[in-house]
mmCIF file of C-alpha atoms and ligand atoms in Angstrom:
data_model
loop_
_atom_site.group_PDB
_atom_site.id
_atom_site.type_symbol
_atom_site.label_atom_id
_atom_site.label_comp_id
_atom_site.label_asym_id
_atom_site.label_seq_id
_atom_site.Cartn_x
_atom_site.Cartn_y
_atom_site.Cartn_z
ATOM 1 C CA MET A 1 107.777 98.902 117.823
ATOM 2 C CA THR A 2 105.824 96.261 115.896
ATOM 3 C CA THR A 3 107.236 95.137 112.570
ATOM 4 C CA LYS A 4 104.755 95.808 109.796
ATOM 5 C CA THR A 5 104.624 94.340 106.340
ATOM 6 C CA ALA A 6 105.206 96.657 103.402
ATOM 7 C CA ALA A 7 102.447 96.644 100.809
ATOM 8 C CA ILE A 8 102.063 98.128 97.359
ATOM 9 C CA THR A 9 99.245 100.686 97.658
ATOM 10 C CA ALA A 10 99.335 102.362 94.221
ATOM 11 C CA VAL A 11 100.702 101.838 90.722
ATOM 12 C CA GLY A 12 101.681 104.313 87.991
ATOM 13 C CA GLY A 13 103.293 104.030 84.598
ATOM 14 C CA TYR A 14 104.462 105.786 81.502
ATOM 15 C CA VAL A 15 105.406 104.625 78.018
ATOM 16 C CA PRO A 16 106.551 107.027 75.276
ATOM 17 C CA GLU A 17 104.171 107.776 72.412
ATOM 18 C CA HIS A 18 106.509 106.712 69.614
ATOM 19 C CA VAL A 19 105.871 103.105 68.525
ATOM 20 C CA LEU A 20 108.636 101.086 66.802
ATOM 21 C CA THR A 21 106.971 98.162 65.029
ATOM 22 C CA ASN A 22 108.439 94.967 63.625
ATOM 23 C CA ALA A 23 107.674 96.381 60.163
ATOM 24 C CA ASP A 24 109.807 99.453 61.012
ATOM 25 C CA LEU A 25 112.682 97.179 62.093
ATOM 26 C CA GLU A 26 112.426 95.249 58.811
ATOM 27 C CA GLN A 27 113.481 98.515 57.130
ATOM 28 C CA MET A 28 116.437 99.018 59.512
ATOM 29 C CA VAL A 29 118.128 95.578 59.810
ATOM 30 C CA ASP A 30 117.991 92.137 58.191
ATOM 31 C CA THR A 31 115.033 90.771 60.139
ATOM 32 C CA SER A 32 111.363 89.900 59.686
ATOM 33 C CA ASP A 33 108.132 90.239 61.593
ATOM 34 C CA GLU A 34 107.876 86.444 61.417
ATOM 35 C CA TRP A 35 111.303 85.905 63.086
ATOM 36 C CA ILE A 36 110.714 88.490 65.816
ATOM 37 C CA THR A 37 107.195 87.241 66.566
ATOM 38 C CA THR A 38 108.037 83.551 66.700
ATOM 39 C CA ARG A 39 111.417 83.927 68.488
ATOM 40 C CA THR A 40 110.418 86.623 71.016
ATOM 41 C CA GLY A 41 106.638 87.288 70.976
ATOM 42 C CA ILE A 42 107.268 91.022 70.478
ATOM 43 C CA LYS A 43 105.182 93.015 67.980
ATOM 44 C CA GLU A 44 106.122 96.580 68.930
ATOM 45 C CA ARG A 45 108.030 98.629 71.505
ATOM 46 C CA ARG A 46 107.967 102.276 72.640
ATOM 47 C CA ILE A 47 110.895 104.639 72.066
ATOM 48 C CA LEU A 48 111.592 107.856 73.971
ATOM 49 C CA LYS A 49 112.007 110.769 71.554
ATOM 50 C CA PRO A 50 114.174 112.688 71.867
ATOM 51 C CA THR A 51 116.351 110.291 73.875
ATOM 52 C CA SER A 52 117.900 113.338 75.553
ATOM 53 C CA LEU A 53 114.734 113.683 77.668
ATOM 54 C CA GLY A 54 116.397 110.992 79.751
ATOM 55 C CA THR A 55 115.069 108.174 81.904
ATOM 56 C CA SER A 56 113.945 110.671 84.547
ATOM 57 C CA PHE A 57 111.329 112.044 82.129
ATOM 58 C CA MET A 58 109.480 108.709 82.132
ATOM 59 C CA ALA A 59 110.148 108.043 85.831
ATOM 60 C CA ILE A 60 108.693 111.435 86.783
ATOM 61 C CA ALA A 61 105.575 110.806 84.680
ATOM 62 C CA ALA A 62 105.021 107.399 86.314
ATOM 63 C CA ALA A 63 105.586 108.849 89.815
ATOM 64 C CA ARG A 64 103.280 111.796 89.178
ATOM 65 C CA GLU A 65 100.461 109.427 88.250
ATOM 66 C CA ILE A 66 100.684 107.929 91.744
ATOM 67 C CA VAL A 67 100.915 111.314 93.476
ATOM 68 C CA GLN A 68 97.817 112.518 91.611
ATOM 69 C CA LYS A 69 95.797 109.291 91.859
ATOM 70 C CA LYS A 70 96.380 108.928 95.598
ATOM 71 C CA ASN A 71 96.248 112.682 96.198
ATOM 72 C CA ILE A 72 99.514 112.452 98.129
ATOM 73 C CA ASP A 73 101.272 115.483 99.533
ATOM 74 C CA PRO A 74 104.708 114.848 97.927
ATOM 75 C CA THR A 75 106.468 116.312 100.953
ATOM 76 C CA THR A 76 105.317 113.223 102.909
ATOM 77 C CA ILE A 77 107.292 110.843 100.647
ATOM 78 C CA ASP A 78 110.289 109.555 102.619
ATOM 79 C CA LEU A 79 112.309 107.842 99.935
ATOM 80 C CA VAL A 80 112.497 107.612 96.139
ATOM 81 C CA ILE A 81 114.291 104.614 94.632
ATOM 82 C CA VAL A 82 114.872 104.406 90.885
ATOM 83 C CA SER A 83 115.894 101.014 89.557
ATOM 84 C CA THR A 84 117.583 101.591 86.221
ATOM 85 C CA ALA A 85 120.432 100.448 84.011
ATOM 86 C CA THR A 86 120.167 103.673 82.000
ATOM 87 C CA PRO A 87 120.365 106.565 84.487
ATOM 88 C CA ASP A 88 120.218 110.127 83.155
ATOM 89 C CA MET A 89 123.955 110.447 83.932
ATOM 90 C CA PRO A 90 126.581 108.164 85.529
ATOM 91 C CA VAL A 91 126.721 110.747 88.357
ATOM 92 C CA SER A 92 124.414 111.945 89.937
ATOM 93 C CA SER A 93 121.490 109.665 90.634
ATOM 94 C CA THR A 94 118.281 109.770 88.619
ATOM 95 C CA ALA A 95 116.349 109.340 91.882
ATOM 96 C CA SER A 96 117.636 112.690 93.215
ATOM 97 C CA PHE A 97 116.286 114.507 90.184
ATOM 98 C CA VAL A 98 112.965 112.624 90.186
ATOM 99 C CA ALA A 99 112.398 113.333 93.900
ATOM 100 C CA THR A 100 112.986 117.054 93.423
ATOM 101 C CA GLU A 101 110.846 117.295 90.280
ATOM 102 C CA ILE A 102 107.824 115.670 91.954
ATOM 103 C CA GLY A 103 108.186 117.909 95.004
ATOM 104 C CA ALA A 104 109.404 115.219 97.420
ATOM 105 C CA THR A 105 111.435 117.817 99.296
ATOM 106 C CA ASN A 106 111.724 115.759 102.497
ATOM 107 C CA ALA A 107 112.867 112.578 100.777
ATOM 108 C CA PHE A 108 116.197 110.904 100.248
ATOM 109 C CA GLY A 109 116.804 108.841 97.143
ATOM 110 C CA TYR A 110 119.137 106.537 95.294
ATOM 111 C CA ASP A 111 119.404 104.400 92.168
ATOM 112 C CA ILE A 112 119.661 100.609 92.040
ATOM 113 C CA GLN A 113 121.560 98.968 89.179
ATOM 114 C CA GLY A 114 120.194 95.448 89.045
ATOM 115 C CA ALA A 115 119.594 95.389 85.272
ATOM 116 C CA CYS A 116 116.409 93.431 84.519
ATOM 117 C CA SER A 117 116.141 92.381 88.194
ATOM 118 C CA GLY A 118 116.409 95.986 89.358
ATOM 119 C CA PHE A 119 112.742 96.276 90.265
ATOM 120 C CA LEU A 120 112.852 92.995 92.218
ATOM 121 C CA TYR A 121 115.869 94.243 94.177
ATOM 122 C CA GLY A 122 114.093 97.575 94.636
ATOM 123 C CA MET A 123 111.057 95.833 96.132
ATOM 124 C CA SER A 124 113.355 94.231 98.680
ATOM 125 C CA ALA A 125 114.938 97.575 99.589
ATOM 126 C CA ALA A 126 111.621 99.453 99.700
ATOM 127 C CA ALA A 127 110.006 96.815 101.917
ATOM 128 C CA ALA A 128 112.992 96.690 104.272
ATOM 129 C CA HIS A 129 112.912 100.474 104.708
ATOM 130 C CA ILE A 130 109.213 100.305 105.605
ATOM 131 C CA SER A 131 109.537 97.292 107.895
ATOM 132 C CA SER A 132 112.293 99.084 109.808
ATOM 133 C CA GLY A 133 109.487 101.295 111.101
ATOM 134 C CA ARG A 134 111.433 104.399 110.142
ATOM 135 C CA TYR A 135 109.687 105.259 106.883
ATOM 136 C CA GLN A 136 106.041 105.402 105.810
ATOM 137 C CA LYS A 137 106.049 106.167 102.103
ATOM 138 C CA VAL A 138 108.593 104.716 99.694
ATOM 139 C CA LEU A 139 108.222 105.344 95.977
ATOM 140 C CA LEU A 140 109.870 102.658 93.855
ATOM 141 C CA ILE A 141 110.278 103.291 90.137
ATOM 142 C CA GLY A 142 111.623 100.909 87.497
ATOM 143 C CA ALA A 143 112.614 102.912 84.419
ATOM 144 C CA ASP A 144 114.858 102.356 81.427
ATOM 145 C CA THR A 145 115.631 104.133 78.172
ATOM 146 C CA MET A 146 117.037 101.070 76.457
ATOM 147 C CA SER A 147 117.056 102.911 73.109
ATOM 148 C CA SER A 148 119.961 105.001 74.488
ATOM 149 C CA ILE A 149 122.249 101.931 74.700
ATOM 150 C CA ILE A 150 121.014 99.836 71.776
ATOM 151 C CA ASP A 151 122.925 99.524 68.513
ATOM 152 C CA TYR A 152 120.235 99.830 65.845
ATOM 153 C CA THR A 153 122.504 98.020 63.370
ATOM 154 C CA ASP A 154 122.651 94.907 65.630
ATOM 155 C CA ARG A 155 119.622 92.754 64.831
ATOM 156 C CA SER A 156 120.254 90.435 67.766
ATOM 157 C CA THR A 157 119.457 93.182 70.314
ATOM 158 C CA CYS A 158 117.583 96.013 68.577
ATOM 159 C CA VAL A 159 114.417 93.975 68.034
ATOM 160 C CA ILE A 160 114.111 93.080 71.715
ATOM 161 C CA PHE A 161 114.336 96.218 73.822
ATOM 162 C CA GLY A 162 112.030 99.186 74.434
ATOM 163 C CA ASP A 163 111.632 102.183 76.736
ATOM 164 C CA GLY A 164 109.236 102.715 79.647
ATOM 165 C CA ALA A 165 108.735 103.323 83.339
ATOM 166 C CA GLY A 166 106.521 101.903 86.064
ATOM 167 C CA ALA A 167 106.150 103.035 89.658
ATOM 168 C CA VAL A 168 104.670 101.677 92.884
ATOM 169 C CA LEU A 169 104.132 103.155 96.320
ATOM 170 C CA PHE A 170 105.070 101.003 99.311
ATOM 171 C CA GLU A 171 103.367 101.735 102.665
ATOM 172 C CA PRO A 172 103.073 99.872 105.996
ATOM 173 C CA ASN A 173 100.181 97.412 106.191
ATOM 174 C CA ASP A 174 98.353 96.439 109.414
ATOM 175 C CA GLU A 175 96.808 93.249 107.984
ATOM 176 C CA GLY A 176 100.067 91.487 107.171
ATOM 177 C CA LEU A 177 99.614 92.030 103.426
ATOM 178 C CA GLY A 178 102.440 92.986 101.078
ATOM 179 C CA LEU A 179 105.917 91.573 100.618
ATOM 180 C CA GLN A 180 106.167 88.185 102.366
ATOM 181 C CA ASP A 181 109.392 86.562 101.238
ATOM 182 C CA GLU A 182 112.057 86.549 98.559
ATOM 183 C CA VAL A 183 114.980 84.666 97.067
ATOM 184 C CA LEU A 184 117.482 87.041 95.446
ATOM 185 C CA ARG A 185 120.774 86.096 93.819
ATOM 186 C CA VAL A 186 123.725 87.282 91.705
ATOM 187 C CA ASP A 187 126.389 85.451 89.705
ATOM 188 C CA GLY A 188 129.146 87.771 88.531
ATOM 189 C CA LYS A 189 130.429 85.249 86.006
ATOM 190 C CA GLY A 190 127.380 86.148 83.948
ATOM 191 C CA ARG A 191 128.667 89.564 83.001
ATOM 192 C CA GLU A 192 130.517 88.097 80.046
ATOM 193 C CA PHE A 193 127.208 87.279 78.383
ATOM 194 C CA LEU A 194 125.323 90.543 78.874
ATOM 195 C CA LYS A 195 127.233 93.810 79.167
ATOM 196 C CA ILE A 196 128.226 97.247 77.975
ATOM 197 C CA GLU A 197 131.973 96.985 77.884
ATOM 198 C CA ALA A 198 133.013 100.648 77.807
ATOM 199 C CA GLY A 199 132.160 103.772 79.753
ATOM 200 C CA GLY A 200 132.983 102.399 83.199
ATOM 201 C CA SER A 201 136.200 102.450 85.228
ATOM 202 C CA MET A 202 137.719 99.444 83.429
ATOM 203 C CA LEU A 203 137.353 100.943 79.981
ATOM 204 C CA PRO A 204 136.576 104.671 80.065
ATOM 205 C CA ALA A 205 135.136 106.342 76.996
ATOM 206 C CA SER A 206 137.622 107.136 74.225
ATOM 207 C CA SER A 207 137.450 107.596 70.478
ATOM 208 C CA GLU A 208 138.568 103.925 70.178
ATOM 209 C CA THR A 209 135.724 102.615 72.346
ATOM 210 C CA ILE A 210 133.250 104.656 70.322
ATOM 211 C CA ASP A 211 134.634 103.433 66.996
ATOM 212 C CA ALA A 212 134.499 99.831 68.267
ATOM 213 C CA ARG A 213 130.796 100.336 69.268
ATOM 214 C CA LYS A 214 131.618 99.282 72.826
ATOM 215 C CA HIS A 215 129.105 101.657 74.430
ATOM 216 C CA PHE A 216 126.213 99.575 73.176
ATOM 217 C CA LEU A 217 124.604 96.621 74.930
ATOM 218 C CA HIS A 218 126.038 93.288 73.884
ATOM 219 C CA GLN A 219 124.182 90.036 74.605
ATOM 220 C CA GLU A 220 124.863 86.399 73.891
ATOM 221 C CA GLY A 221 121.247 85.407 73.703
ATOM 222 C CA ARG A 222 121.387 81.612 73.892
ATOM 223 C CA PRO A 223 123.292 81.164 77.182
ATOM 224 C CA VAL A 224 121.330 84.023 78.747
ATOM 225 C CA PHE A 225 118.087 82.315 77.714
ATOM 226 C CA LYS A 226 119.155 79.029 79.324
ATOM 227 C CA PHE A 227 120.272 80.616 82.600
ATOM 228 C CA ALA A 228 117.149 82.791 82.685
ATOM 229 C CA VAL A 229 114.743 79.843 82.520
ATOM 230 C CA SER A 230 116.557 77.564 84.961
ATOM 231 C CA ASN A 231 117.382 80.244 87.546
ATOM 232 C CA MET A 232 113.947 81.870 87.594
ATOM 233 C CA ALA A 233 112.250 78.477 87.884
ATOM 234 C CA ALA A 234 114.599 77.472 90.737
ATOM 235 C CA ALA A 235 114.024 80.758 92.587
ATOM 236 C CA ILE A 236 110.257 80.393 92.236
ATOM 237 C CA ASN A 237 110.373 76.811 93.529
ATOM 238 C CA GLN A 238 112.492 77.880 96.491
ATOM 239 C CA VAL A 239 110.181 80.725 97.475
ATOM 240 C CA LEU A 240 107.133 78.431 97.130
ATOM 241 C CA ASP A 241 108.824 75.815 99.369
ATOM 242 C CA GLN A 242 109.870 78.389 101.965
ATOM 243 C CA ASN A 243 106.244 79.475 102.308
ATOM 244 C CA ASN A 244 104.587 76.041 102.101
ATOM 245 C CA LEU A 245 102.860 77.039 98.899
ATOM 246 C CA THR A 246 102.197 75.117 95.718
ATOM 247 C CA LYS A 247 101.862 76.657 92.273
ATOM 248 C CA ASP A 248 98.061 76.298 92.583
ATOM 249 C CA ASP A 249 98.053 78.750 95.507
ATOM 250 C CA ILE A 250 99.445 81.482 93.233
ATOM 251 C CA ASP A 251 96.976 83.820 91.536
ATOM 252 C CA TYR A 252 99.453 85.527 89.205
ATOM 253 C CA VAL A 253 103.091 85.218 88.177
ATOM 254 C CA VAL A 254 104.541 88.652 87.403
ATOM 255 C CA ALA A 255 107.608 87.659 85.387
ATOM 256 C CA HIS A 256 110.231 89.763 83.637
ATOM 257 C CA GLN A 257 109.225 90.247 80.000
ATOM 258 C CA ALA A 258 112.388 89.326 78.052
ATOM 259 C CA ASN A 259 111.062 86.733 75.653
ATOM 260 C CA LYS A 260 107.645 85.069 75.321
ATOM 261 C CA ARG A 261 109.441 81.729 74.915
ATOM 262 C CA ILE A 262 111.101 82.221 78.322
ATOM 263 C CA LEU A 263 107.669 82.845 79.868
ATOM 264 C CA ASP A 264 106.290 79.738 78.154
ATOM 265 C CA ALA A 265 109.258 77.661 79.359
ATOM 266 C CA ILE A 266 108.805 78.819 82.963
ATOM 267 C CA ALA A 267 105.073 78.081 82.799
ATOM 268 C CA LYS A 268 105.802 74.614 81.416
ATOM 269 C CA ASN A 269 108.612 73.950 83.895
ATOM 270 C CA LEU A 270 106.356 74.831 86.852
ATOM 271 C CA ASP A 271 103.146 73.480 85.309
ATOM 272 C CA LEU A 272 101.473 76.898 85.543
ATOM 273 C CA SER A 273 98.329 77.712 83.600
ATOM 274 C CA TYR A 274 98.318 80.395 80.906
ATOM 275 C CA GLU A 275 95.850 82.442 83.000
ATOM 276 C CA GLN A 276 98.371 82.664 85.857
ATOM 277 C CA MET A 277 101.029 84.410 83.741
ATOM 278 C CA LEU A 278 100.741 88.166 83.203
ATOM 279 C CA VAL A 279 102.057 89.054 79.737
ATOM 280 C CA ASN A 280 102.431 92.347 77.836
ATOM 281 C CA ILE A 281 105.729 91.772 76.008
ATOM 282 C CA GLU A 282 104.005 91.983 72.624
ATOM 283 C CA ARG A 283 103.390 95.730 73.112
ATOM 284 C CA TYR A 284 106.507 96.985 74.940
ATOM 285 C CA GLY A 285 109.309 94.454 74.333
ATOM 286 C CA ASN A 286 111.914 94.195 77.079
ATOM 287 C CA THR A 287 111.972 97.444 79.087
ATOM 288 C CA THR A 288 114.535 96.060 81.591
ATOM 289 C CA ALA A 289 113.739 97.418 85.102
ATOM 290 C CA ALA A 290 110.325 98.631 83.942
ATOM 291 C CA THR A 291 108.770 95.310 82.881
ATOM 292 C CA LEU A 292 107.445 94.247 86.306
ATOM 293 C CA PRO A 293 105.792 97.555 87.284
ATOM 294 C CA LEU A 294 104.418 97.976 83.739
ATOM 295 C CA LEU A 295 102.713 94.587 84.150
ATOM 296 C CA LEU A 296 101.132 95.846 87.384
ATOM 297 C CA TRP A 297 100.127 99.059 85.596
ATOM 298 C CA ASP A 298 98.428 97.154 82.771
ATOM 299 C CA TYR A 299 96.764 94.510 84.951
ATOM 300 C CA GLU A 300 95.988 96.543 88.111
ATOM 301 C CA SER A 301 92.209 96.343 87.571
ATOM 302 C CA LYS A 302 92.369 92.505 87.617
ATOM 303 C CA LEU A 303 94.230 92.317 90.932
ATOM 304 C CA LYS A 304 92.189 91.754 94.103
ATOM 305 C CA LYS A 305 92.981 92.160 97.769
ATOM 306 C CA ASN A 306 94.595 89.059 99.347
ATOM 307 C CA GLN A 307 95.613 87.543 96.025
ATOM 308 C CA LYS A 308 99.004 85.855 95.989
ATOM 309 C CA LEU A 309 101.518 87.152 93.449
ATOM 310 C CA LEU A 310 104.915 85.733 92.548
ATOM 311 C CA PHE A 311 107.366 88.139 90.955
ATOM 312 C CA THR A 312 110.416 86.834 89.132
ATOM 313 C CA ALA A 313 113.181 88.364 87.014
ATOM 314 C CA PHE A 314 116.534 87.600 85.445
ATOM 315 C CA GLY A 315 119.076 89.997 83.980
ATOM 316 C CA GLY A 316 122.588 91.197 83.387
ATOM 317 C CA GLY A 317 125.134 90.552 86.081
ATOM 318 C CA PHE A 318 123.709 87.929 86.272
ATOM 319 C CA THR A 319 120.980 89.001 88.676
ATOM 320 C CA TRP A 320 117.781 87.097 89.438
ATOM 321 C CA GLY A 321 115.241 86.104 92.010
ATOM 322 C CA ALA A 322 111.635 85.529 93.006
ATOM 323 C CA THR A 323 109.457 87.480 95.425
ATOM 324 C CA TYR A 324 106.183 86.456 97.054
ATOM 325 C CA LEU A 325 103.778 89.328 97.715
ATOM 326 C CA THR A 326 100.117 89.472 98.713
ATOM 327 C CA TRP A 327 98.066 92.198 97.025
ATOM 328 C CA ALA A 328 96.663 94.806 99.414
ATOM 329 C CA TYR A 329 93.780 96.598 97.660
ATOM 330 C CA ASN A 330 90.937 96.443 95.185
ATOM 331 C CA THR A 331 90.749 99.098 92.488
HETATM 332 O O1 UT7 B 1 116.346 90.678 79.883
HETATM 333 C C1 UT7 B 1 117.644 90.309 80.230
HETATM 334 C C2 UT7 B 1 117.887 88.893 79.971
HETATM 335 N N1 UT7 B 1 117.812 88.618 78.561
HETATM 336 C C3 UT7 B 1 117.144 87.562 78.143
HETATM 337 O O2 UT7 B 1 116.529 86.871 78.890
HETATM 338 C C4 UT7 B 1 117.260 87.230 76.658
HETATM 339 C C5 UT7 B 1 117.483 85.759 76.452
HETATM 340 N N2 UT7 B 1 117.701 85.387 75.074
HETATM 341 C C6 UT7 B 1 116.739 85.455 74.107
HETATM 342 O O3 UT7 B 1 115.640 85.902 74.345
HETATM 343 C C7 UT7 B 1 117.067 84.890 72.751
HETATM 344 O O4 UT7 B 1 118.281 84.207 72.814
HETATM 345 C C8 UT7 B 1 117.141 85.966 71.626
HETATM 346 C C9 UT7 B 1 115.750 86.495 71.312
HETATM 347 C C10 UT7 B 1 118.066 87.082 72.029
HETATM 348 C C11 UT7 B 1 117.661 85.325 70.336
HETATM 349 O O5 UT7 B 1 116.857 84.221 69.981
HETATM 350 P P1 UT7 B 1 117.506 82.797 69.685
HETATM 351 O O6 UT7 B 1 116.425 81.926 69.275
HETATM 352 O O7 UT7 B 1 118.306 82.405 70.886
HETATM 353 O O8 UT7 B 1 118.411 83.114 68.450
HETATM 354 P P2 UT7 B 1 119.989 82.907 68.287
HETATM 355 O O9 UT7 B 1 120.719 84.039 68.918
HETATM 356 O O10 UT7 B 1 120.367 81.526 68.667
HETATM 357 O O11 UT7 B 1 120.111 83.039 66.716
HETATM 358 C C12 UT7 B 1 119.462 82.092 65.833
HETATM 359 C C13 UT7 B 1 119.575 82.628 64.420
HETATM 360 C C14 UT7 B 1 120.993 83.061 64.059
HETATM 361 O O12 UT7 B 1 121.200 82.756 62.704
HETATM 362 P P3 UT7 B 1 122.035 81.456 62.294
HETATM 363 O O13 UT7 B 1 123.379 81.601 62.933
HETATM 364 O O14 UT7 B 1 121.253 80.292 62.851
HETATM 365 O O15 UT7 B 1 122.046 81.525 60.812
HETATM 366 C C15 UT7 B 1 120.933 84.545 64.204
HETATM 367 O O16 UT7 B 1 121.870 85.224 63.407
HETATM 368 O O17 UT7 B 1 118.737 83.770 64.272
HETATM 369 C C16 UT7 B 1 119.523 84.844 63.747
HETATM 370 N N3 UT7 B 1 118.979 86.089 64.268
HETATM 371 C C17 UT7 B 1 118.022 86.786 63.624
HETATM 372 N N4 UT7 B 1 117.365 86.561 62.479
HETATM 373 C C18 UT7 B 1 116.445 87.467 62.109
HETATM 374 C C19 UT7 B 1 119.298 86.724 65.430
HETATM 375 N N5 UT7 B 1 118.553 87.834 65.545
HETATM 376 C C20 UT7 B 1 117.762 87.890 64.439
HETATM 377 C C21 UT7 B 1 116.778 88.802 64.006
HETATM 378 N N6 UT7 B 1 116.138 88.544 62.850
HETATM 379 N N7 UT7 B 1 116.434 89.895 64.720
#
């Protein structure tokens, strides 16, 4: 059995129709378009309505786009992975439901909870499953309904996050294209800075946890910002070194969209040009596990076969990393 690389061969996406603008947020909390724009780069985000549609609603839409575009028989899909911090339910997995709804009746599936690095971790898993030689078609979806865990009275988080889903298909590649290398990390000490305190085994839901608003996402922005910049830059440098690449060899950096200032700091730190950074944060905000595939969805027509892409992300946990992938097709 020859080991094959695992390449992305199709991209799909879905964002809800409802747009929440900075002007809307000015009516909800003590904030301003000027503060949000200059501190984050975000102008608007999409919100799933009603929230009860669940993350699977967006994940299914993104997956169906791939099935239709590629004219795939869904029964040939081997595996469905959903990276999400906002699954439909704590048990069972969102991936199970998505697989069944798209007709992937021969697939297995599971969720990955890697917060904002969930899609990066999912790429690693998807590629490993393909390279094992055992599976031919792995659907990886990054999807999050952040509006379901955001406190819309907390101005420090509600202006940042949005809802969306992006999907990619991984298949074996005979030309050596696809995922080449990665540096993936966690640091559990980081959970103090970015967490939902209640609803898990340590603090199950109760009327007290609800009254204390402990089911909402809490973030200490400043330390997270600092760790995000330094750890993503270090991971990128390590993956470049491991592959004897310099930043000039890279066509595009596909970086987690958490804050435009973080993207600017990474670009400055690594001396990258503006053209190398893919950016869409102004339209969607931070969609957690969906930011990386939504970048691919928006920029797919620009990407050319053999181009070198560097993915990077940082999120709750902490989780972070960088992945080097060569693009496998022209649109
Ligand atoms: O995706 C997962 C990983 N997450 C990240 O990477 C996020 C990293 N952190 C950030 O992006 C930024 O820290 C934030 C955007 C969250 C916050 O920006 P900041 O520049 O770090 O602001 P800050 O938290 O230091 O707050 C500065 C000031 C404070 O006022 P005082 O104490 O200086 O009077 C805040 O109360 O800005 C105030 N502030 C706001 N003002 C208007 C915080 N949020 C808002 C707001 N509108 N929405």
